[in-house]
PDB file of C-alpha atoms in Angstrom:
ATOM      1  CA  UNK A   1     -44.307   0.650  -4.404  1.00  0.00           C
ATOM      2  CA  UNK A   2     -44.436   4.500  -3.358  1.00  0.00           C
ATOM      3  CA  UNK A   3     -42.332   6.625  -5.666  1.00  0.00           C
ATOM      4  CA  UNK A   4     -40.707   8.248  -2.799  1.00  0.00           C
ATOM      5  CA  UNK A   5     -39.293   5.065  -1.598  1.00  0.00           C
ATOM      6  CA  UNK A   6     -37.943   4.303  -4.906  1.00  0.00           C
ATOM      7  CA  UNK A   7     -36.200   7.723  -5.112  1.00  0.00           C
ATOM      8  CA  UNK A   8     -34.714   7.265  -1.631  1.00  0.00           C
ATOM      9  CA  UNK A   9     -33.502   3.762  -2.536  1.00  0.00           C
ATOM     10  CA  UNK A  10     -31.942   5.195  -5.887  1.00  0.00           C
ATOM     11  CA  UNK A  11     -30.386   7.963  -4.098  1.00  0.00           C
ATOM     12  CA  UNK A  12     -28.942   5.370  -1.329  1.00  0.00           C
ATOM     13  CA  UNK A  13     -27.798   3.283  -4.008  1.00  0.00           C
ATOM     14  CA  UNK A  14     -25.883   6.367  -5.610  1.00  0.00           C
ATOM     15  CA  UNK A  15     -24.369   7.162  -2.503  1.00  0.00           C
ATOM     16  CA  UNK A  16     -23.054   3.427  -2.019  1.00  0.00           C
ATOM     17  CA  UNK A  17     -21.679   3.241  -5.447  1.00  0.00           C
ATOM     18  CA  UNK A  18     -19.743   6.655  -4.853  1.00  0.00           C
ATOM     19  CA  UNK A  19     -18.419   5.566  -1.644  1.00  0.00           C
ATOM     20  CA  UNK A  20     -17.339   2.112  -3.362  1.00  0.00           C
ATOM     21  CA  UNK A  21     -15.436   4.073  -5.864  1.00  0.00           C
ATOM     22  CA  UNK A  22     -13.750   6.184  -3.077  1.00  0.00           C
ATOM     23  CA  UNK A  23     -12.642   3.014  -1.499  1.00  0.00           C
ATOM     24  CA  UNK A  24     -11.538   1.335  -4.695  1.00  0.00           C
ATOM     25  CA  UNK A  25      -9.330   4.316  -5.325  1.00  0.00           C
ATOM     26  CA  UNK A  26      -7.955   4.308  -1.996  1.00  0.00           C
ATOM     27  CA  UNK A  27      -7.543   0.675  -2.271  1.00  0.00           C
ATOM     28  CA  UNK A  28      -5.158   1.433  -5.504  1.00  0.00           C
ATOM     29  CA  UNK A  29      -3.316   4.134  -3.824  1.00  0.00           C
ATOM     30  CA  UNK A  30      -2.679   1.946  -0.716  1.00  0.00           C
ATOM     31  CA  UNK A  31      -1.519  -0.916  -3.078  1.00  0.00           C
ATOM     32  CA  UNK A  32       0.904   1.507  -4.962  1.00  0.00           C
ATOM     33  CA  UNK A  33       2.186   2.672  -1.418  1.00  0.00           C
ATOM     34  CA  UNK A  34       2.932  -0.785  -0.323  1.00  0.00           C
ATOM     35  CA  UNK A  35       4.688  -1.609  -3.289  1.00  0.00           C
ATOM     36  CA  UNK A  36       6.924   1.261  -3.072  1.00  0.00           C
ATOM     37  CA  UNK A  37       7.388   0.440   0.644  1.00  0.00           C
ATOM     38  CA  UNK A  38       8.327  -3.359  -0.142  1.00  0.00           C
ATOM     39  CA  UNK A  39      10.688  -2.011  -2.849  1.00  0.00           C
ATOM     40  CA  UNK A  40      12.361   0.304  -0.293  1.00  0.00           C
ATOM     41  CA  UNK A  41      12.604  -2.569   2.158  1.00  0.00           C
ATOM     42  CA  UNK A  42      14.517  -4.735  -0.361  1.00  0.00           C
ATOM     43  CA  UNK A  43      16.818  -1.952  -1.100  1.00  0.00           C
ATOM     44  CA  UNK A  44      17.602  -1.653   2.551  1.00  0.00           C
ATOM     45  CA  UNK A  45      18.143  -5.209   2.924  1.00  0.00           C
ATOM     46  CA  UNK A  46      20.587  -5.165   0.059  1.00  0.00           C
ATOM     47  CA  UNK A  47      22.409  -2.048   1.791  1.00  0.00           C
ATOM     48  CA  UNK A  48      22.489  -3.616   5.210  1.00  0.00           C
ATOM     49  CA  UNK A  49      23.868  -6.963   3.442  1.00  0.00           C
ATOM     50  CA  UNK A  50      26.596  -4.886   1.795  1.00  0.00           C
ATOM     51  CA  UNK A  51      27.529  -3.152   5.128  1.00  0.00           C
ATOM     52  CA  UNK A  52      27.581  -6.260   6.965  1.00  0.00           C
ATOM     53  CA  UNK A  53      29.877  -7.986   4.488  1.00  0.00           C
ATOM     54  CA  UNK A  54      32.144  -4.924   4.445  1.00  0.00           C
ATOM     55  CA  UNK A  55      32.206  -4.948   8.442  1.00  0.00           C
ATOM     56  CA  UNK A  56      32.933  -8.878   8.331  1.00  0.00           C
ATOM     57  CA  UNK A  57      35.843  -8.285   6.045  1.00  0.00           C
ATOM     58  CA  UNK A  58      37.219  -5.485   8.173  1.00  0.00           C
ATOM     59  CA  UNK A  59      37.000  -7.967  11.083  1.00  0.00           C
ATOM     60  CA  UNK A  60      38.951 -10.615   9.308  1.00  0.00           C
ATOM     61  CA  UNK A  61      41.609  -8.121   8.314  1.00  0.00           C
ATOM     62  CA  UNK A  62      42.410  -7.361  12.060  1.00  0.00           C
ATOM     63  CA  UNK A  63      45.265  -9.505  13.586  1.00  0.00           C
TER      64      UNK A  63
END
């Protein structure tokens, strides 16, 4: 195989590996962001349930 072809292939492999590393890092960041958003969603749900329970209690107090 011609040396120039081997060098081009090595360069392309290096580019693909660098891109893969970048995508893996982006994936880790997105997974962390997703986890934070899921936690926030759960907290909103808890707060909403608390508010609805309070409103339900107020509704029962009214004659």
